Coordinates of C-alpha atoms in Angstrom, one line a residue:
Chain S
M1 CA 86.4 99.8 74.2
R2 CA 89.8 98.2 74.9
G3 CA 90.9 101.4 76.5
L4 CA 88.2 100.7 79.1
V5 CA 88.0 97.0 79.5
A6 CA 91.7 96.3 79.2
D7 CA 92.8 99.5 80.9
E8 CA 94.9 100.6 77.9
T9 CA 94.6 104.2 79.2
L10 CA 97.6 103.3 81.3
D11 CA 99.7 103.3 78.2
R12 CA 98.4 106.6 76.8
C13 CA 101.1 109.4 76.9
D14 CA 101.1 113.0 77.8
V15 CA 102.8 115.7 75.9
A16 CA 106.1 115.0 77.7
G17 CA 105.9 111.4 76.5
R18 CA 105.2 110.0 80.0
P19 CA 102.8 107.1 80.1
L20 CA 99.7 107.9 82.3
G21 CA 100.2 104.6 84.1
E22 CA 103.8 105.4 84.9
Q23 CA 105.3 102.2 86.3
A24 CA 102.2 100.2 85.4
S25 CA 102.9 100.9 81.7
G26 CA 105.4 99.0 79.5
R27 CA 106.3 102.4 78.0
I28 CA 107.9 103.7 81.2
G29 CA 111.3 102.8 79.9
E30 CA 110.9 105.3 77.0
V31 CA 111.2 108.3 79.4
H32 CA 113.5 109.4 82.2
T33 CA 112.2 108.6 85.7
K34 CA 113.9 109.8 88.8
L35 CA 113.4 107.3 91.7
I36 CA 114.0 108.4 95.3
T37 CA 113.7 106.8 98.6
C38 CA 110.4 107.5 100.3
P39 CA 110.9 109.8 103.3
Y40 CA 107.3 109.7 104.7
G41 CA 106.7 108.3 108.1
D42 CA 104.4 105.4 107.3
Q43 CA 104.7 102.0 105.7
R44 CA 106.1 103.6 102.6
R45 CA 109.3 104.8 104.3
G46 CA 112.3 103.5 102.6
G47 CA 110.5 102.3 99.5
Q48 CA 111.3 103.5 96.0
M49 CA 109.0 106.3 94.8
N50 CA 108.6 108.1 91.5
A51 CA 109.8 111.7 92.0
T52 CA 109.3 112.6 88.4
A53 CA 105.6 111.6 88.4
Y54 CA 105.1 113.4 91.7
G55 CA 106.8 116.5 90.3
Q56 CA 104.3 116.6 87.5
V57 CA 101.4 116.3 89.8
E58 CA 102.8 118.9 92.1
A59 CA 103.3 121.3 89.2
H60 CA 99.6 121.1 88.3
W61 CA 98.2 120.7 91.8
P62 CA 95.8 123.7 91.6
A63 CA 94.2 122.2 88.5
V64 CA 94.0 118.8 90.2
L65 CA 92.1 120.2 93.1
A66 CA 89.9 122.3 90.9
A67 CA 89.0 119.2 88.8
L68 CA 88.2 117.2 91.9
R69 CA 85.9 120.0 93.2
Q70 CA 84.2 120.3 89.9
A71 CA 83.6 116.6 89.4
T72 CA 82.4 115.8 93.0
G73 CA 79.2 116.3 94.9
P74 CA 77.8 116.2 98.4
T75 CA 77.9 112.4 99.0
A76 CA 80.5 109.7 99.2
S77 CA 79.1 108.3 96.0
A78 CA 79.6 111.6 94.2
A79 CA 83.2 111.7 95.5
W80 CA 83.8 108.2 94.2
R81 CA 82.2 109.1 90.9
A82 CA 84.5 112.1 90.7
T83 CA 87.6 109.9 91.0
S84 CA 86.1 107.5 88.4
R85 CA 85.2 110.3 86.0
L86 CA 88.6 111.8 86.2
R87 CA 90.2 108.4 85.8
W88 CA 88.3 107.7 82.6
L89 CA 88.3 111.3 81.2
V90 CA 91.1 110.5 78.9
L91 CA 89.1 108.0 76.9
D92 CA 87.6 110.7 74.8
L93 CA 90.7 112.9 74.6
P94 CA 93.2 112.9 71.7
D95 CA 96.8 111.9 72.1
P96 CA 98.9 113.2 73.6
V97 CA 97.1 114.5 76.7
S98 CA 98.2 117.7 78.4
E99 CA 100.3 117.5 81.5
D100 CA 97.5 118.9 83.7
I101 CA 95.2 116.1 82.6
A102 CA 97.9 113.6 83.3
A103 CA 98.3 115.0 86.8
I104 CA 94.5 114.8 87.3
F105 CA 94.5 111.2 86.0
K106 CA 97.2 110.0 88.3
T107 CA 95.6 111.6 91.4
A108 CA 92.2 110.2 90.5
L109 CA 93.5 106.8 89.8
G110 CA 95.2 106.6 93.2
M111 CA 92.1 107.6 95.1
N112 CA 89.6 105.6 93.0
R113 CA 90.6 102.2 94.1
P114 CA 90.4 102.6 97.9
L115 CA 87.1 104.6 97.5
T116 CA 85.6 101.9 95.4
S117 CA 86.6 99.2 97.9
W118 CA 85.3 101.1 100.9
L119 CA 82.0 101.8 99.2
L120 CA 81.5 98.2 98.0
L121 CA 82.1 97.0 101.5
A122 CA 79.8 99.5 103.2
P123 CA 76.2 99.2 101.9
G124 CA 74.4 102.5 102.4
A125 CA 77.5 104.6 102.9
A126 CA 77.3 106.0 99.3
S127 CA 74.4 108.3 100.1
R128 CA 76.1 109.8 103.2
P129 CA 78.8 112.5 103.1
L130 CA 82.3 111.3 102.3
D131 CA 83.6 112.4 105.8
Q132 CA 81.3 109.8 107.3
L133 CA 82.7 107.0 105.2
V134 CA 86.3 107.9 106.3
P135 CA 86.8 111.0 108.4
P136 CA 89.9 113.0 107.3
S137 CA 91.4 112.4 110.7
E138 CA 91.5 108.7 110.0
L139 CA 92.2 108.7 106.3
L140 CA 96.0 108.4 106.4
A141 CA 96.0 105.7 109.0
R142 CA 93.5 103.7 107.1
L143 CA 95.3 104.0 103.8
D144 CA 98.5 103.0 105.5
E145 CA 97.0 100.1 107.4
E146 CA 95.2 98.6 104.5
G147 CA 98.2 98.9 102.2
W148 CA 96.7 101.3 99.6
L149 CA 100.0 103.3 99.4
I150 CA 102.2 100.4 98.5
G151 CA 102.4 99.3 94.9
S152 CA 104.0 96.2 93.4
R153 CA 107.3 97.9 92.8
Q154 CA 107.0 101.4 94.1
V155 CA 105.2 103.3 96.8
C156 CA 102.8 106.2 96.3
A157 CA 104.7 109.4 96.0
G158 CA 102.0 111.7 97.4
P159 CA 102.9 113.5 100.6
P160 CA 100.4 113.0 103.4
A161 CA 99.3 116.7 103.3
R162 CA 98.6 116.4 99.6
I163 CA 96.5 113.3 100.1
L164 CA 94.4 115.1 102.7
D165 CA 94.1 118.1 100.4
A166 CA 92.7 115.9 97.7
W167 CA 90.3 114.2 100.1
G168 CA 89.2 117.6 101.2
A169 CA 88.6 118.7 97.6
L170 CA 86.3 115.7 97.1
S171 CA 84.2 116.9 100.0
D172 CA 84.1 120.5 98.7
P173 CA 82.0 120.6 95.4
R174 CA 82.4 123.9 93.5
D175 CA 81.7 125.2 90.0
T176 CA 85.0 125.4 88.2
E177 CA 85.7 125.2 84.5
V178 CA 88.6 122.8 84.3
L179 CA 86.6 120.2 82.4
T180 CA 83.9 120.5 79.8
A181 CA 80.4 119.1 80.4
D182 CA 80.8 116.9 77.4
A183 CA 84.0 115.4 78.8
L184 CA 82.4 114.7 82.1
A185 CA 79.3 113.1 80.4
T186 CA 81.5 110.8 78.5
A187 CA 83.4 109.8 81.6
D188 CA 80.1 109.2 83.4
R189 CA 79.1 106.7 80.8
A190 CA 82.4 104.9 81.1
T191 CA 82.0 104.9 84.8
D192 CA 78.5 103.3 84.6
L193 CA 79.8 100.8 82.0
V194 CA 82.5 99.7 84.5
V195 CA 80.0 99.2 87.3
A196 CA 77.7 97.3 84.9
L197 CA 80.7 95.2 83.9
W198 CA 81.3 94.3 87.6
A199 CA 77.7 93.1 87.9
I200 CA 77.8 91.1 84.7
L201 CA 81.2 89.5 85.6
G202 CA 79.9 88.7 89.1
A203 CA 77.1 86.8 87.5
T204 CA 79.5 85.2 85.0
R205 CA 81.5 83.7 87.9
E206 CA 78.3 82.3 89.4
A207 CA 77.5 80.7 86.1
L208 CA 81.0 79.2 86.0
R209 CA 80.6 77.7 89.4
A210 CA 77.4 76.1 88.3
G211 CA 79.2 74.6 85.4
C212 CA 79.0 75.9 81.8
W213 CA 80.8 73.1 79.9
E214 CA 78.4 73.2 77.0
E215 CA 78.8 76.9 76.4
A216 CA 82.5 77.0 77.0
P217 CA 84.1 73.5 77.0
S218 CA 87.6 74.9 76.9
W219 CA 87.2 77.5 79.6
S220 CA 90.1 77.9 81.9
P221 CA 91.3 80.8 84.1
A222 CA 94.8 79.9 82.9
G223 CA 96.3 79.7 79.5
P224 CA 95.5 81.8 76.4
I225 CA 92.2 83.5 76.0
Q226 CA 90.2 81.8 73.3
P227 CA 88.4 83.8 70.6
D228 CA 85.5 81.4 70.6
W229 CA 84.6 81.9 74.2
P230 CA 81.6 83.9 75.1
Q231 CA 82.6 87.5 75.4
V232 CA 81.9 87.7 79.2
L233 CA 84.6 85.0 79.7
R234 CA 87.1 87.0 77.7
L235 CA 86.3 90.1 79.7
L236 CA 86.6 88.1 82.9
R237 CA 90.2 87.2 82.0
M238 CA 91.3 90.8 81.3
N239 CA 93.3 92.8 83.7
G240 CA 91.3 95.9 83.4
P241 CA 88.7 97.3 85.9
G242 CA 86.8 94.0 85.7
A243 CA 89.6 92.2 87.5
L244 CA 88.2 93.6 90.7
V245 CA 85.4 90.9 90.5
R246 CA 88.1 88.1 90.6
E247 CA 89.5 89.4 93.8
V248 CA 86.7 88.2 96.0
P249 CA 85.3 84.7 96.4
R250 CA 81.9 85.7 95.3
F251 CA 80.7 89.0 93.7
E252 CA 77.0 89.3 93.8
P253 CA 75.8 91.4 90.9
E254 CA 73.7 93.6 93.2
W255 CA 76.9 94.4 95.2
A256 CA 78.0 96.7 92.4
L257 CA 75.2 99.1 93.2
H258 CA 76.8 99.9 96.6
V259 CA 78.8 102.7 94.9
Y260 CA 75.8 104.7 94.1
D261 CA 73.5 106.9 96.2
T262 CA 70.9 106.7 93.4
P263 CA 71.7 103.9 91.0
P264 CA 71.3 105.0 87.4
E265 CA 68.5 103.1 85.7
R266 CA 70.9 101.9 83.0
V267 CA 73.1 100.2 85.5
A268 CA 70.2 98.9 87.6
Q269 CA 68.9 97.3 84.4
A270 CA 72.2 95.6 83.8
V271 CA 72.2 94.2 87.4
R272 CA 68.7 92.9 87.0
G273 CA 69.6 91.5 83.5
A274 CA 72.6 89.7 84.9
R275 CA 70.5 88.1 87.6
V276 CA 67.8 87.0 85.1
A277 CA 70.5 85.6 82.7
L278 CA 71.6 83.2 85.4
A279 CA 68.3 81.4 85.1
E280 CA 68.6 81.0 81.3
P281 CA 69.5 77.6 79.8
A282 CA 72.6 79.2 78.3
P283 CA 73.6 81.8 80.9
L284 CA 76.9 82.9 79.4
G285 CA 75.1 83.7 76.1
A286 CA 72.5 85.6 78.0
L287 CA 75.1 87.6 79.9
D288 CA 76.8 88.4 76.6
A289 CA 73.5 89.9 75.5
V290 CA 73.2 91.9 78.7
W291 CA 76.7 93.3 78.1
R292 CA 75.9 94.1 74.4
R293 CA 72.8 96.1 75.6
C294 CA 75.0 98.0 78.1
V295 CA 77.5 98.9 75.4
N296 CA 74.8 99.9 73.0
Q297 CA 73.3 102.2 75.6
L298 CA 76.5 103.6 77.1
A299 CA 79.0 103.5 74.2
P300 CA 77.0 103.3 71.1
S301 CA 79.9 104.3 68.8
D302 CA 82.0 101.4 70.1
P303 CA 81.5 97.8 69.1
A304 CA 80.7 95.5 72.0
Chain Q
M1 CA 104.1 94.5 104.7
V2 CA 100.5 94.7 103.8
T3 CA 99.8 95.6 100.2
R4 CA 96.6 96.7 98.3
R5 CA 96.6 93.2 96.9
Q6 CA 94.9 92.0 100.0
F7 CA 91.6 93.8 99.2
G8 CA 90.1 90.5 98.2
L9 CA 90.7 88.9 101.5
W10 CA 89.0 91.6 103.5
A11 CA 86.1 91.5 101.2
A12 CA 85.9 87.8 101.4
A13 CA 84.4 87.7 104.8
A14 CA 81.8 90.3 104.0
M15 CA 80.8 88.6 100.8
V16 CA 80.6 85.1 102.2
V17 CA 78.6 85.9 105.3
A18 CA 76.1 88.1 103.5
P19 CA 74.8 86.3 100.3
T20 CA 71.6 87.6 99.0
A21 CA 68.5 85.8 100.3
A22 CA 67.6 84.4 96.9
H23 CA 71.0 83.1 96.3
A24 CA 71.2 81.5 99.7
G25 CA 67.9 79.7 99.2
K26 CA 68.9 78.3 95.9
K27 CA 72.1 76.9 97.2
A28 CA 70.5 75.2 100.2
G29 CA 71.7 71.6 100.5
R30 CA 74.6 71.9 98.1
K31 CA 78.0 71.9 99.5
A32 CA 81.7 71.9 98.5
T33 CA 84.7 72.5 100.7
L34 CA 88.4 72.3 100.2
G35 CA 88.2 68.7 101.2
H36 CA 86.4 68.1 97.9
L37 CA 89.2 69.6 95.9
A38 CA 91.9 67.4 94.3
L39 CA 94.8 69.1 92.5
T40 CA 97.3 67.5 90.2
G41 CA 100.1 69.0 88.1
T42 CA 101.3 68.1 84.6
V43 CA 104.1 69.5 82.6
G44 CA 102.9 72.2 80.2
E45 CA 104.8 74.5 77.9
T46 CA 108.5 74.9 78.5
T47 CA 111.2 77.2 77.1
D48 CA 115.0 77.0 77.7
T49 CA 114.6 78.8 81.1
T50 CA 110.9 78.4 82.1
L51 CA 108.9 75.4 83.0
A52 CA 105.1 75.6 83.2
I53 CA 103.0 73.2 85.2
D54 CA 99.4 73.0 84.4
I55 CA 97.3 72.5 87.6
Q56 CA 94.2 70.4 87.0
A57 CA 91.4 70.6 89.6
V58 CA 88.6 68.2 90.3
N59 CA 85.8 69.3 92.6
S60 CA 83.9 66.2 93.9
G61 CA 81.5 68.3 96.0
S62 CA 77.9 69.1 94.9
A63 CA 78.4 72.9 94.5
G64 CA 81.0 75.2 92.9
L65 CA 84.1 76.1 94.8
M66 CA 85.9 79.5 94.9
V67 CA 89.7 79.3 95.7
E68 CA 92.8 81.3 95.2
L69 CA 95.9 79.3 94.2
H70 CA 99.3 80.6 95.1
A71 CA 102.8 79.2 94.4
A72 CA 104.1 78.3 97.9
S73 CA 107.3 76.4 97.2
A74 CA 108.9 74.2 94.6
V75 CA 111.9 71.9 94.6
L76 CA 113.4 70.6 91.4
T77 CA 115.9 67.8 91.5
F78 CA 117.9 65.9 88.9
G79 CA 119.1 62.8 90.7
E80 CA 120.7 63.9 93.9
Q81 CA 121.3 67.4 92.6
E82 CA 118.8 70.3 93.3
A83 CA 118.4 72.8 90.5
P84 CA 118.2 76.4 91.5
I85 CA 114.8 78.1 90.9
A86 CA 115.0 81.8 90.3
L87 CA 111.3 82.7 90.3
M88 CA 108.0 81.0 90.6
W89 CA 104.5 82.4 90.1
M90 CA 101.0 81.5 89.3
N91 CA 99.3 82.4 86.0
D92 CA 100.3 85.9 84.8
E93 CA 101.2 87.1 88.3
Y94 CA 104.8 87.4 87.2
P95 CA 106.5 89.0 90.2
L96 CA 108.6 91.5 88.2
S97 CA 105.8 92.7 86.0
R98 CA 105.1 96.4 85.9
R99 CA 101.4 96.2 86.2
I100 CA 99.9 94.9 89.4
V101 CA 98.1 91.7 88.8
T102 CA 95.9 90.9 91.8
P103 CA 95.5 87.3 92.9
S104 CA 92.3 85.9 91.5
F105 CA 89.7 83.6 92.9
V106 CA 89.1 80.7 90.5
D107 CA 85.6 79.2 90.2
I108 CA 85.7 75.4 90.0
P109 CA 82.4 73.7 89.3
A110 CA 81.6 70.3 90.6
G111 CA 82.3 67.7 87.9
P112 CA 85.0 67.0 85.3
P113 CA 88.6 68.2 85.7
M114 CA 89.5 71.7 84.6
L115 CA 92.7 73.6 84.1
A116 CA 92.6 75.8 87.2
G117 CA 95.9 77.5 87.0
R118 CA 99.4 77.5 85.6
F119 CA 102.4 77.3 88.0
N120 CA 105.5 78.8 86.3
L121 CA 109.1 78.3 87.2
E122 CA 112.1 80.2 86.0
V123 CA 115.1 77.8 86.1
A124 CA 118.6 77.6 84.9
D125 CA 119.3 77.4 81.2
G126 CA 120.2 73.8 80.2
F127 CA 117.6 72.1 82.4
K128 CA 115.9 70.7 79.3
D129 CA 119.0 68.6 78.5
K130 CA 119.0 66.9 81.9
S131 CA 117.0 63.7 82.5
D132 CA 115.3 62.1 85.5
G133 CA 114.0 65.4 86.9
L134 CA 111.5 65.4 89.8
L135 CA 109.5 68.5 90.7
K136 CA 107.8 68.8 94.1
I137 CA 105.3 71.7 94.3
V138 CA 103.4 73.0 97.2
L139 CA 100.4 75.3 96.5
A140 CA 98.8 77.6 99.0
V141 CA 95.1 77.3 98.6
V142 CA 92.9 80.1 99.9
S143 CA 89.3 79.0 100.5
Q144 CA 86.2 81.2 100.1
D145 CA 86.3 81.7 103.9
G146 CA 89.7 83.2 103.7
E147 CA 91.4 80.1 105.2
T148 CA 94.7 79.1 103.7
V149 CA 96.0 75.6 103.5
E150 CA 99.1 74.2 101.9
V151 CA 98.6 71.4 99.4
A152 CA 101.6 69.3 98.3
L153 CA 101.0 67.9 94.8
E154 CA 102.1 64.5 93.7
P155 CA 105.8 64.8 92.6
I156 CA 105.9 65.5 88.9
S157 CA 108.4 63.7 86.7
I158 CA 110.3 66.0 84.4
A159 CA 111.6 63.5 82.0
K160 CA 113.5 64.6 78.9
T161 CA 110.7 63.2 76.7
S162 CA 108.0 65.3 78.4
K163 CA 110.1 68.4 77.8
E164 CA 110.7 67.6 74.2
N165 CA 107.0 66.8 73.7
S166 CA 105.8 70.1 75.2

């Protein structure tokens, strides 16, 4: 579960010893990394980029494209789900992961975040084709203008043509056999759990604004996480996928459903449960219960 | 340069102008703005080279507030002498960290004070042995509407005793 909620997949390693999160992992110092100056003609130009990581992705590019095609479908929601599936695929794989899986992970991770943001901000877009969300002719400019290619210390190493290739693959579903059905099903559950987490944490923040001194007298967004806090408060403080909810002033629980064309009932239940919990006398405890139900449904072998 | 960290600010407008109907109804008549927010700093944990200032927030409005707190500037003086500050950051947004930590909105309910953030300074070794220090901090506060205002905290005394007690 920590692999998911605390994003510990970034510290998982491939057979070459490279951490999947590259610069985002504290283990990056354990491997050789060649940094070069970015030559691309956008905001990245002149920034430091990770040539070693890009070399790995490039070496496995056919597998990356095949995985994107296998995991995607006809809508923008399916494309988003593909990037999410491939980003969480490693949860169920033993260490170390193969280099082609590492290349798939890195590509999916880079595409997942902007796609998530664009869908969250565009209600209804999830059920339309990906090209209507962002046409390929506008993709690079939009990524550049909105800063998606700039990291905290490095820039994205993907050449513009490769980014367009990957976008094209997400609009081109095909039956390939890169990934097993079991692996995709596990990644689907993780994906839905993350979306449910957004809804629950959105409600948690609303409960905090209303004041929850009796349930969490020592709550603070700063300082150490306290073990006696309700679990939703501990999840809210983590820097995993739930951190997205802290980036906006208010995250309505229902907003999480914008990523779906047809919301899975298990996630819709969590959203409704989160809204109902806010009316309870002890909303944080009620939200803890909603989270436990989600985990029991979606990750029954993992303790909540 | 724009970075992906600004996602929250784009989203802010969309989220604030389109609350759900049920939510909007429930909130009718309740209000809190940045004008209701009072911020103070007190000396928190220190090491030989870092100084943490705990930011306490009081929201005197009638509804919860959502704000982002950023470190804008800090000046640390000992008598007439200004001490160099190598780095400053809020909470765990350490600027040299490997993992991106996106700025977070903080929910501040109306009512009693709460620890809303921790302002961290990396300073020269030996500052603990000096006395009569004075720290002036300016925070950038981003409102739920995306508006940014700078708030100067009351100067904080960095007395030797407070450092020894922390």
